Every structure is written in C-alpha cells, then in structure tokens.
Amino acid sequence: MSFLFSSRSSKTFKPKKNIPEGSHQYELLKHAEATLGSGNLRQAVMLPEGEDLNEWIAVNTVDFFNQINMLYGTITEFCTETSCAVMSAGPRYEYHWADGTNIKKPIKCSAPKYIDYLMTWVQDQLDDETLFPSKIGVPFPKNFLSVAKTILKRLFRVYAHIYHQHFDSVMQLQEEAHLNTSFKHFIYFIQEFNLIDRRELAPLQDLIEKLGSKDR
C-alpha cells in the first residue's frame, strides 16, 4: 500500500488519487493497510467478510495506481525518449498505445509517452464517478469489472517496463524492496480475483513464480 513509501520521496509522476476521508472506501483502505502490516500478503488481498467485491477492487485499484505512480516517479529521469524510444518489457514484448476514444488505432511511441498516456487514461477512469462511485449507495456500473481489468492490465505494463529496463536504477536508488513488495501485492491481488489473463503476465512470469514460491 502507499504507506510503504511514507519514508521515501513523495515525488509522483501524476497527482496522487485520494480516497475521501470518512468514506466507507477510506475505511476499507485502512483495513487493507492494517492487514498488509501483518506481513501476510495472501491474506491481505482477500475480500473482507461482508464487503462488496466491486468496492474492494475499486479501493485497491486506486491504491495500485498511487503506488505505481510513486515508483515510476522515482525513475522518470532515467526513462527518456532516447533511452526508451519504444515502450517495451525486454526484447520480446513491445506495447503500442490506444485508448479507444482519443487514439483508436494503436500507435508506437516512447516509453515515457506511453506511460504518460496510460497514467492519464487511468486517472480519467478513476475520476469518473459513474465508473468509480465514491458516495455510499451509488451502485457500480455493469461494466465496472471489465474497466478495472483493463486498468490493472495496463498498470502491469509499467511494472514490466520498470523491471526490464530500469531495475539497475531502482537498485541504485535502493528502492528494490519497495518495488518487489508492491509488485508482489499487485500479483497476489490480481491472482486472488483472476483479473489479468496469464498471457499478459508473460514478460514477468519468471519473477511471479519466484515471488510466489517464497511463500510456499
């Protein structure tokens, strides 16, 4: 959760998305942080008893956006148009951007450009009250799960890019423990609710298996 980074630089790539204090979602976030503090990530991602699945996914999606925002914010100076002319995750995986609205046909662009498009798009989804209602009693739309899955699939690509192209910089900054904990939490969460197709995870499959085996 975001509290993992409280001792570090507060620099973020995009403005942090806040969950309103006093709201039920804020209480859920606090519950998640408390369970995470216990160190058992498998348990921490489980749906709390009596809670709504959509709301739990919404709260965690916002939190993962904030975490990735902060992690990418620490390495933006190393991720440039020159160093990362394409958005890739190693030599075998390259991503082209399309959002279906402003850019309908996938375009090839640099990693910083792609991640800017991606994080701006995610931010727009999170700020849309019809998709991510923050008020009690306002129902989630029928397509919520599909939107959340697309958001998480795209956020995964930022982790994949950081691990493949910038892990040396992460180590120089001594942020690898934060990155690994954040990614492990993300993976356990998407596995718990089957939110990302296994094929999409291929660029980091070895790492995912390694992180999972440590808990067995």
XYZ file of C-alpha atoms in Angstrom, residues 9-14 66-78 115 119 158 162 173 175:
25
model
C 10.494 10.884 -1.578
C 6.915 11.967 -2.126
C 7.582 12.701 -5.807
C 4.881 11.213 -8.016
C 4.526 11.056 -11.778
C 0.873 12.182 -11.756
C -0.841 5.541 -6.447
C 1.926 3.010 -5.789
C 2.966 2.719 -9.444
C 2.682 6.489 -9.785
C 5.199 6.873 -6.981
C 7.507 4.093 -8.164
C 7.644 5.444 -11.716
C 8.052 8.959 -10.322
C 11.362 7.899 -8.759
C 12.870 6.797 -12.094
C 11.424 9.276 -14.635
C 14.842 10.909 -15.161
C 16.168 7.539 -16.433
C 3.240 5.768 -19.631
C -1.487 7.085 -16.352
C 4.515 -0.149 -16.083
C 10.499 -0.810 -14.782
C 18.089 4.335 -5.542
C 14.034 1.142 -3.972
